[in-house]
Coordinates of C-alpha atoms and ligand atoms in Angstrom, one line a residue:
Chain A
M1 CA -7.0 13.8 -17.4
N2 CA -8.8 14.4 -14.2
A3 CA -8.0 17.7 -12.7
A4 CA -9.2 16.7 -9.2
I5 CA -6.5 14.0 -9.2
D6 CA -3.7 15.5 -11.4
N7 CA -3.6 19.0 -9.9
H8 CA -1.9 17.9 -6.8
W9 CA 1.8 17.7 -5.8
Y10 CA 3.2 14.2 -5.3
P11 CA 6.4 13.0 -3.8
V12 CA 8.5 11.0 -6.2
A13 CA 12.0 10.7 -4.7
M14 CA 14.2 11.4 -1.7
I15 CA 16.5 14.2 -2.9
S16 CA 19.6 12.7 -1.3
G17 CA 18.9 9.5 -3.1
I18 CA 18.9 10.9 -6.6
D19 CA 22.1 10.0 -8.6
A20 CA 21.6 8.6 -12.1
P21 CA 18.3 9.4 -13.9
R22 CA 15.7 6.8 -13.3
E23 CA 12.1 5.9 -14.1
T24 CA 9.2 5.5 -11.8
L25 CA 5.4 5.5 -11.9
L26 CA 3.0 8.3 -11.0
L27 CA -0.7 7.6 -11.1
G28 CA -0.1 4.6 -13.3
K29 CA 2.0 6.5 -15.9
K30 CA 5.7 6.3 -16.5
I31 CA 7.8 9.4 -15.5
S32 CA 11.6 9.9 -15.3
L33 CA 13.6 12.0 -12.9
G34 CA 17.2 13.0 -12.3
R35 CA 19.5 15.9 -11.4
D36 CA 21.4 18.3 -13.6
G37 CA 24.0 19.9 -11.4
G38 CA 22.0 21.3 -8.5
A39 CA 18.5 21.1 -9.8
C40 CA 16.2 18.1 -10.0
W41 CA 14.0 17.5 -13.0
V42 CA 11.0 15.3 -13.8
K43 CA 9.7 14.4 -17.3
D44 CA 6.6 12.6 -18.4
A45 CA 6.6 9.7 -20.9
T46 CA 6.7 12.1 -23.9
G47 CA 9.8 13.9 -22.5
T48 CA 7.8 17.0 -21.4
E49 CA 9.2 18.6 -18.3
L50 CA 6.8 18.6 -15.3
P51 CA 6.9 21.2 -12.5
T52 CA 9.0 20.4 -9.5
V53 CA 9.4 21.5 -5.9
E54 CA 12.1 20.4 -3.6
R55 CA 10.9 20.4 0.0
F56 CA 11.1 18.3 3.2
G57 CA 14.1 16.4 1.7
H58 CA 11.9 15.1 -1.2
L59 CA 11.3 15.9 -4.8
W60 CA 7.7 16.7 -5.7
T61 CA 6.0 16.9 -9.0
S62 CA 2.6 17.2 -10.6
P63 CA 1.2 15.8 -13.8
G64 CA -1.4 18.7 -13.9
Q65 CA -1.5 22.3 -13.0
P66 CA -1.6 22.5 -9.2
N67 CA -3.8 25.4 -8.2
R68 CA -1.9 25.9 -4.9
D69 CA 1.6 25.6 -3.6
L70 CA 2.9 22.5 -1.9
F71 CA 1.9 22.7 1.7
T72 CA 4.4 23.8 4.3
I73 CA 5.2 22.6 7.8
P74 CA 6.4 25.8 9.6
E75 CA 7.2 24.0 12.9
A76 CA 9.7 21.8 11.1
D77 CA 12.0 24.8 10.5
S78 CA 12.6 25.6 14.1
P79 CA 16.2 25.2 15.1
G80 CA 17.4 22.1 16.9
R81 CA 15.3 19.6 15.0
R82 CA 17.0 16.7 13.3
L83 CA 15.6 16.1 9.8
V84 CA 15.4 12.4 9.1
D85 CA 14.9 10.9 5.6
V86 CA 13.6 7.4 6.5
G87 CA 13.8 6.0 2.9
S88 CA 11.0 4.3 1.2
V89 CA 8.7 1.3 1.5
K90 CA 6.7 0.0 -1.5
V91 CA 3.3 -1.3 -0.5
K92 CA 0.8 -3.2 -2.5
C93 CA -2.3 -1.3 -1.5
S94 CA -4.2 1.9 -2.5
P95 CA -2.3 5.1 -1.6
L96 CA -5.4 6.1 0.3
R97 CA -5.3 3.0 2.5
A98 CA -1.7 3.8 3.4
V99 CA -2.7 7.3 4.5
E100 CA -5.7 6.1 6.4
N101 CA -3.6 3.6 8.3
F102 CA -1.3 6.4 9.3
L103 CA -4.2 8.3 10.8
D104 CA -5.3 5.4 12.9
I105 CA -4.2 4.9 16.6
A106 CA -6.6 2.0 17.6
H107 CA -4.2 -0.5 15.9
F108 CA -1.2 0.4 18.0
P109 CA -1.6 -2.3 20.7
F110 CA -2.1 -5.0 18.1
V111 CA 0.2 -4.1 15.3
H112 CA 3.0 -2.2 17.1
T113 CA 2.7 -4.3 20.3
D114 CA 4.9 -3.0 23.2
I115 CA 6.2 -0.1 21.1
L116 CA 3.3 2.3 20.2
G117 CA 0.7 0.5 22.3
A118 CA 0.0 -2.5 24.5
E119 CA -2.9 -4.2 26.0
P120 CA -4.8 -3.5 28.2
H121 CA -4.3 0.1 27.2
T122 CA -6.6 -0.1 24.2
E123 CA -9.2 2.5 24.8
V124 CA -9.4 5.4 22.4
D125 CA -11.0 8.5 24.0
R126 CA -13.0 11.0 22.1
Y127 CA -10.9 13.5 20.2
D128 CA -11.7 16.4 17.9
V129 CA -11.9 16.1 14.1
K130 CA -12.6 18.9 11.6
I131 CA -12.3 19.6 7.9
R132 CA -10.8 23.1 8.1
E133 CA -12.5 24.7 5.2
E134 CA -10.3 27.8 5.1
V135 CA -7.2 25.7 4.3
D136 CA -9.1 22.6 2.9
E137 CA -7.3 20.2 5.2
V138 CA -8.4 17.5 7.6
W139 CA -7.3 17.9 11.2
A140 CA -7.6 15.7 14.3
T141 CA -6.6 17.2 17.6
K142 CA -6.5 16.1 21.3
V143 CA -5.8 12.6 20.3
K144 CA -4.3 10.8 23.4
F145 CA -2.9 7.3 23.7
Y146 CA -0.8 5.4 26.2
Q147 CA 2.4 4.2 24.6
P148 CA 5.1 1.9 26.1
Q149 CA 7.8 3.3 23.8
A150 CA 6.5 6.4 22.0
A151 CA 9.7 7.2 20.2
K152 CA 13.3 6.1 20.2
S153 CA 13.9 8.9 22.7
A154 CA 11.2 7.8 25.2
A155 CA 12.5 6.2 28.4
G156 CA 9.3 4.4 29.3
G157 CA 5.6 4.3 29.0
I158 CA 3.8 7.7 28.6
T159 CA 0.5 9.0 27.5
T160 CA 1.3 10.6 24.1
E161 CA -0.8 13.4 22.6
Y162 CA -1.1 13.5 18.8
M163 CA -2.4 15.9 16.2
Y164 CA -3.0 14.6 12.7
R165 CA -3.2 16.8 9.6
V166 CA -4.0 15.8 6.0
P167 CA -2.8 18.7 3.8
A168 CA -3.1 16.7 0.5
P169 CA -4.9 13.6 -0.5
T170 CA -1.8 11.3 -0.3
C171 CA 0.1 13.1 2.5
S172 CA -0.3 13.3 6.3
V173 CA 1.6 15.1 9.0
L174 CA 1.6 13.9 12.6
Y175 CA 2.5 16.2 15.5
K176 CA 3.3 14.1 18.5
T177 CA 4.4 14.7 22.1
C178 CA 8.1 15.0 22.2
P179 CA 9.6 12.9 25.1
P180 CA 12.8 15.0 25.7
R181 CA 11.0 18.4 25.3
P182 CA 7.6 18.6 26.8
G183 CA 5.7 21.5 25.1
E184 CA 7.2 20.9 21.7
W185 CA 5.9 18.5 19.0
D186 CA 7.9 15.9 17.1
I187 CA 6.9 15.8 13.5
I188 CA 6.5 12.6 11.5
T189 CA 5.1 12.7 8.0
L190 CA 3.9 10.2 5.6
F191 CA 4.3 11.2 1.9
V192 CA 2.7 8.7 -0.4
Q193 CA 3.5 8.4 -4.1
P194 CA 0.7 6.7 -5.9
L195 CA 2.5 4.3 -8.3
T196 CA -0.9 2.9 -9.4
D197 CA -4.3 2.8 -7.7
E198 CA -3.3 -0.4 -5.9
W199 CA 0.4 0.1 -5.4
C200 CA 2.3 2.9 -3.6
E201 CA 5.7 4.0 -2.5
V202 CA 5.7 5.5 1.0
W203 CA 8.2 8.1 1.9
P204 CA 8.2 8.9 5.6
W205 CA 10.1 11.9 6.8
M206 CA 10.7 13.2 10.3
A207 CA 11.7 16.4 12.1
L208 CA 12.5 15.4 15.7
Y209 CA 14.1 16.7 18.8
D210 CA 16.4 13.9 19.8
D211 CA 20.0 14.6 20.7
D212 CA 20.9 11.1 21.8
S213 CA 19.8 8.6 19.1
T214 CA 22.0 8.1 16.0
M215 CA 20.5 8.8 12.6
S216 CA 20.4 5.1 11.8
E217 CA 18.7 4.2 15.2
M218 CA 15.9 6.7 14.4
V219 CA 15.6 5.4 10.8
S220 CA 15.5 1.7 11.9
F221 CA 12.9 2.5 14.6
Q222 CA 10.6 4.1 12.0
Q223 CA 11.3 1.4 9.4
L224 CA 10.3 -1.3 11.9
I225 CA 7.0 0.5 12.5
F226 CA 6.3 0.7 8.7
M227 CA 7.1 -2.9 8.2
Q228 CA 4.5 -3.8 10.7
D229 CA 2.0 -1.5 9.0
R230 CA 2.8 -3.1 5.6
S231 CA 1.8 -6.5 6.9
I232 CA -1.7 -5.1 7.5
L233 CA -1.9 -2.9 4.4
E234 CA -1.2 -5.7 2.0
N235 CA -3.9 -7.9 3.5
Q236 CA -6.9 -5.5 3.5
L237 CA -9.8 -6.4 1.2
P238 CA -10.5 -4.7 -1.1
R239 CA -7.1 -3.1 -1.8
K240 CA -8.8 0.2 -2.7
L241 CA -10.3 2.4 -0.1
P242 CA -14.1 2.2 0.1
L243 CA -15.4 5.8 0.1
D244 CA -19.1 5.1 0.5
P245 CA -20.4 4.0 3.8
G246 CA -21.8 0.4 4.0
M247 CA -18.9 -1.7 3.1
E248 CA -16.9 -1.1 6.3
V249 CA -18.0 -0.4 9.9
P250 CA -16.4 2.6 11.6
T251 CA -16.7 3.5 15.3
Q252 CA -16.0 6.6 17.3
A253 CA -12.2 5.8 17.3
D254 CA -12.3 6.1 13.5
M255 CA -13.5 9.7 13.3
T256 CA -10.4 10.8 11.5
S257 CA -10.7 8.1 8.9
V258 CA -14.4 9.0 8.4
A259 CA -13.5 12.6 7.9
Y260 CA -10.7 11.7 5.5
R261 CA -13.0 9.6 3.4
R262 CA -15.7 12.3 3.4
W263 CA -13.1 15.0 2.4
L264 CA -11.8 12.8 -0.4
K265 CA -15.3 12.4 -1.7
K266 CA -16.0 16.1 -1.4
I267 CA -12.9 17.1 -3.4
G268 CA -13.5 14.4 -6.0
Y269 CA -10.3 12.5 -5.2
T270 CA -11.2 9.0 -6.4
Y271 CA -7.8 7.6 -7.4
G272 CA -7.3 4.4 -5.3
A273 CA -10.9 4.7 -4.1
Q274 CA -13.7 2.2 -4.4
L275 CA -17.1 3.7 -5.1
V276 CA -20.2 1.6 -4.7
A277 CA -21.7 3.0 -7.8
A278 CA -18.7 2.1 -9.9
Chain B
M1 CA -23.7 -27.2 -3.0
D2 CA -21.7 -30.1 -1.6
W3 CA -19.3 -30.4 1.3
I4 CA -15.8 -29.4 0.3
A5 CA -12.6 -30.3 2.1
V6 CA -10.7 -27.1 3.0
G7 CA -7.9 -28.5 5.1
L8 CA -6.7 -31.3 7.4
K9 CA -7.4 -31.3 11.1
E10 CA -3.7 -31.7 11.8
D11 CA -3.0 -28.4 10.0
V12 CA -5.4 -26.5 12.3
P13 CA -4.9 -27.5 15.9
P14 CA -7.0 -25.8 18.6
G15 CA -6.1 -22.1 18.9
F16 CA -5.0 -21.8 15.3
V17 CA -6.4 -20.0 12.3
I18 CA -5.4 -20.6 8.6
P19 CA -6.4 -19.0 5.3
S20 CA -8.2 -21.3 2.8
R21 CA -10.7 -21.0 0.0
I22 CA -13.4 -22.6 -2.1
A23 CA -13.0 -21.2 -5.5
D24 CA -13.4 -17.4 -5.2
T25 CA -14.7 -17.5 -1.6
E26 CA -11.8 -16.8 0.7
L27 CA -12.0 -18.3 4.1
A28 CA -10.5 -18.0 7.6
V29 CA -10.6 -21.5 9.1
W30 CA -10.0 -21.7 12.8
C31 CA -10.3 -24.1 15.7
S32 CA -11.4 -23.0 19.2
P33 CA -9.6 -24.2 22.3
S34 CA -12.4 -26.6 22.9
G35 CA -11.9 -28.1 19.5
T36 CA -14.8 -26.7 17.5
Y37 CA -14.0 -25.8 13.8
H38 CA -15.2 -22.7 12.1
A39 CA -15.0 -21.4 8.5
W40 CA -15.7 -17.7 8.0
S41 CA -15.4 -15.1 5.3
D42 CA -11.8 -14.0 5.4
R43 CA -12.6 -10.3 5.9
C44 CA -13.1 -8.3 9.0
P45 CA -16.2 -6.0 8.7
H46 CA -14.3 -3.1 10.4
R47 CA -11.6 -2.3 7.9
G48 CA -11.4 -5.3 5.7
M49 CA -8.3 -7.0 7.3
R50 CA -8.0 -10.7 6.6
L51 CA -9.2 -12.6 9.6
S52 CA -6.9 -15.5 8.8
H53 CA -4.1 -13.2 10.1
G54 CA -5.9 -12.9 13.4
F55 CA -5.6 -14.8 16.6
V56 CA -7.7 -17.1 18.7
R57 CA -8.4 -15.9 22.2
G58 CA -10.7 -18.1 24.3
E59 CA -13.7 -19.1 22.2
T60 CA -13.3 -16.1 19.9
L61 CA -11.4 -15.1 16.8
A62 CA -9.8 -11.7 17.1
C63 CA -8.7 -9.5 14.2
I64 CA -5.0 -8.6 14.1
Y65 CA -5.6 -5.0 13.0
H66 CA -7.6 -3.5 15.9
G67 CA -8.3 -6.6 18.0
W68 CA -12.1 -6.8 17.4
Q69 CA -13.3 -10.1 18.8
Y70 CA -15.9 -12.3 17.1
N71 CA -17.8 -15.0 19.1
E72 CA -18.4 -18.5 17.7
A73 CA -21.5 -17.2 15.9
G74 CA -19.4 -14.6 14.0
S75 CA -20.9 -11.7 16.0
C76 CA -18.6 -9.0 17.2
H77 CA -18.8 -8.9 21.0
Y78 CA -15.7 -6.8 21.9
I79 CA -14.1 -3.7 20.5
P80 CA -10.9 -2.9 22.4
A81 CA -10.9 0.8 21.4
H82 CA -14.3 1.0 23.2
P83 CA -14.1 -1.5 26.1
K84 CA -17.4 -0.3 27.6
L85 CA -19.4 -0.5 24.4
T86 CA -21.7 -3.4 23.6
P87 CA -21.3 -3.7 19.8
P88 CA -24.5 -3.8 17.8
D89 CA -25.7 -7.2 16.5
T90 CA -25.3 -5.9 13.0
I91 CA -21.5 -6.3 13.2
C92 CA -20.9 -9.9 12.1
V93 CA -18.8 -11.9 9.8
P94 CA -20.4 -14.2 7.3
T95 CA -20.0 -17.8 8.5
Y96 CA -20.3 -21.1 6.8
R97 CA -21.2 -24.6 7.8
C98 CA -18.0 -26.3 9.0
I99 CA -17.5 -29.8 10.5
E100 CA -14.4 -31.8 11.2
A101 CA -14.8 -35.5 10.3
G102 CA -12.3 -38.2 9.6
G103 CA -9.4 -35.8 10.1
V104 CA -10.8 -33.5 7.3
I105 CA -12.3 -30.1 7.8
W106 CA -15.4 -29.9 5.6
V107 CA -17.2 -26.7 4.6
S108 CA -20.5 -26.1 2.9
L109 CA -21.0 -22.6 1.6
T110 CA -24.8 -23.0 1.6
E111 CA -27.2 -24.6 4.0
T112 CA -27.3 -28.3 3.2
D113 CA -29.0 -31.6 4.1
T114 CA -26.4 -33.6 2.2
P115 CA -24.6 -35.9 4.7
L116 CA -20.9 -35.7 5.0
P117 CA -19.0 -37.9 2.5
A118 CA -18.4 -41.5 3.7
L119 CA -14.7 -42.1 4.1
G120 CA -14.8 -45.9 4.7
G121 CA -12.6 -45.7 7.7
R122 CA -9.7 -44.2 5.7
R123 CA -7.3 -41.8 7.4
T124 CA -5.8 -38.6 6.1
V125 CA -2.4 -38.8 4.5
R126 CA -1.5 -35.4 3.1
S127 CA -2.6 -32.4 1.0
L128 CA -1.1 -31.6 -2.3
P129 CA -1.7 -28.6 -4.7
V130 CA -2.3 -29.6 -8.3
S131 CA -2.5 -27.3 -11.4
M132 CA -5.8 -28.6 -12.7
S133 CA -9.3 -27.5 -12.1
A134 CA -11.5 -29.6 -9.7
P135 CA -14.0 -30.5 -12.4
D136 CA -11.2 -31.5 -14.8
L137 CA -9.8 -33.7 -12.1
A138 CA -13.2 -35.4 -11.6
A139 CA -13.5 -35.9 -15.3
H140 CA -10.1 -37.5 -15.5
F141 CA -11.2 -40.2 -13.1
G142 CA -14.7 -40.4 -14.6
A143 CA -16.2 -39.3 -11.3
A144 CA -19.6 -37.6 -11.1
G145 CA -18.3 -34.9 -8.7
F146 CA -15.1 -33.9 -6.9
T147 CA -16.2 -33.8 -3.2
T148 CA -14.5 -37.2 -2.9
I149 CA -13.1 -39.4 -5.7
A150 CA -12.3 -43.0 -4.9
V151 CA -9.3 -44.2 -6.8
V152 CA -8.5 -47.9 -7.2
S153 CA -4.8 -48.4 -7.7
D154 CA -2.0 -50.1 -5.8
H155 CA -3.6 -48.2 -2.9
D156 CA -7.1 -47.8 -1.7
V157 CA -7.1 -44.0 -1.9
L158 CA -9.9 -41.4 -1.6
L159 CA -9.2 -37.9 -2.9
A160 CA -11.2 -35.0 -1.4
V161 CA -10.8 -32.2 -3.9
Q162 CA -10.9 -28.5 -3.0
P163 CA -11.4 -26.0 -5.9
C164 CA -9.0 -23.1 -5.6
T165 CA -8.4 -20.3 -8.2
D166 CA -8.7 -20.9 -12.0
G167 CA -7.0 -24.1 -13.0
E168 CA -5.8 -25.0 -9.5
C169 CA -7.0 -27.3 -6.8
M170 CA -5.9 -28.9 -3.6
I171 CA -6.1 -32.7 -3.2
H172 CA -6.6 -33.9 0.4
A173 CA -5.8 -37.6 0.2
L174 CA -7.0 -40.4 2.6
A175 CA -6.0 -44.0 2.6
A176 CA -6.7 -47.2 4.6
P177 CA -5.4 -47.1 8.2
D178 CA -2.8 -49.8 7.5
A179 CA -1.6 -48.2 4.2
D180 CA 2.1 -47.4 3.8
R181 CA 1.8 -43.6 4.1
S182 CA 5.1 -42.8 2.4
A183 CA 4.2 -45.1 -0.5
V184 CA 0.8 -43.3 -0.8
S185 CA 2.6 -40.0 -0.7
H186 CA 4.9 -41.0 -3.5
W187 CA 2.0 -42.3 -5.5
L188 CA 0.3 -38.9 -5.1
E189 CA 3.3 -37.1 -6.4
D190 CA 3.4 -39.4 -9.4
L191 CA -0.3 -38.8 -9.9
R192 CA 0.3 -35.0 -9.9
A193 CA 3.1 -35.3 -12.4
T194 CA 0.8 -37.3 -14.7
L195 CA -2.1 -34.9 -14.3
E196 CA 0.2 -31.9 -15.0
R197 CA 1.9 -33.8 -17.8
V198 CA 5.3 -32.9 -16.4
P199 CA 7.9 -35.6 -16.7
A200 CA 8.4 -37.1 -13.2
Ligands
FES301 S1 -10.0 -4.3 10.6 FE1 -10.5 -5.9 11.9 S2 -10.5 -5.0 13.8 FE2 -10.2 -3.3 12.5
FE2_302 FE1 0.8 1.7 12.3

């Protein structure tokens, strides 16, 4: 038992994908989940029921006693958005590496070439990063980047503005310029289920303004992006995320990742982390 | 420490990078467009990405994750996210001694005065993974070390042995220039079968 790790909500399934009961792993321990009529349930290895929340198209649970509710994304409720369950991707890396990669824009020209970025547009301008103490979340704002094809709905290259939010240690929400509706934000999330400290299941979910693309076009666009990210994530050494400075070399473009690591350390979230002292 | 064969020249043409290893030391082995070979630690100092997944651009090796470029000394000289920045000298990749000779890429993990192994004019034939540790392989042939093992058989063969993970090694085989390469290749497969005690 480690309250700093157990007392969080974790995504464990896409609700639309739950049919027969099944087993999965959460923080290295076996759990089972299923649905009785309308309501979903989750049990630990001893058969004890764990708390559940159904939100953002996903089923969430906690092996501990969460001291706060699962975060909300009020903007996602506004009418006209299409809610997209992207499915899941299993990745052999620390859940924290998966979140950190999601917070990173400097890799776009090299990993998502000609989609989310392209040379020579590689420069990352200074942006604002903050740990918002009142909500205990990490936020990066005024992040701008030139993108050849920012979304399925984008007609050509645009400079996209991003905001990143880390509302829980293994979750991140991205607010992103919406090509068909200037002034609104598209919402793309990354919900990460820590299977073990070096293996995770990533559940992306989106709330987009896009009246033209089909559901399967939006899903395949996002899946392509995650496949590209996976080829990176499974080849970083070490697999765990180093929380102490020294092992890796950040630059100004990595301010979000630096704040994320600092915040994890501050709240004592060490699952999937590598500490020098260990 | 001796020179160790980490690959064949023909497997790493100019402009290419491959992963290799010497026991637990993982390597990115690359060849610059001008034909110089390099063996570096297979880890980018920025965010730990394997450099063997990177790409050669000019006389530099670039990391595939954020495109950081490392010059031939292993120092980072360009960070695409900050094109105007001159990176500090402290950002560098550990590099090892690396020389191509006789069609084999040789690496020494430590500074060394040991001359490169004599190959007697033999040419490379092929590489072959074997489930046996490098010291056990040397012992099998009664050889003092495994850098190169001369084997007298139907063929005049020299084996350059690369220690990999526990109980595994890679044999890089050389034979006389006029040897029948396909016969040598078959002989090697038979040798592997014998070493691994698997019926051929
Ligand atoms: S990890 Fe190599 S450039 Fe970022
Ligand atoms: Fe990415």
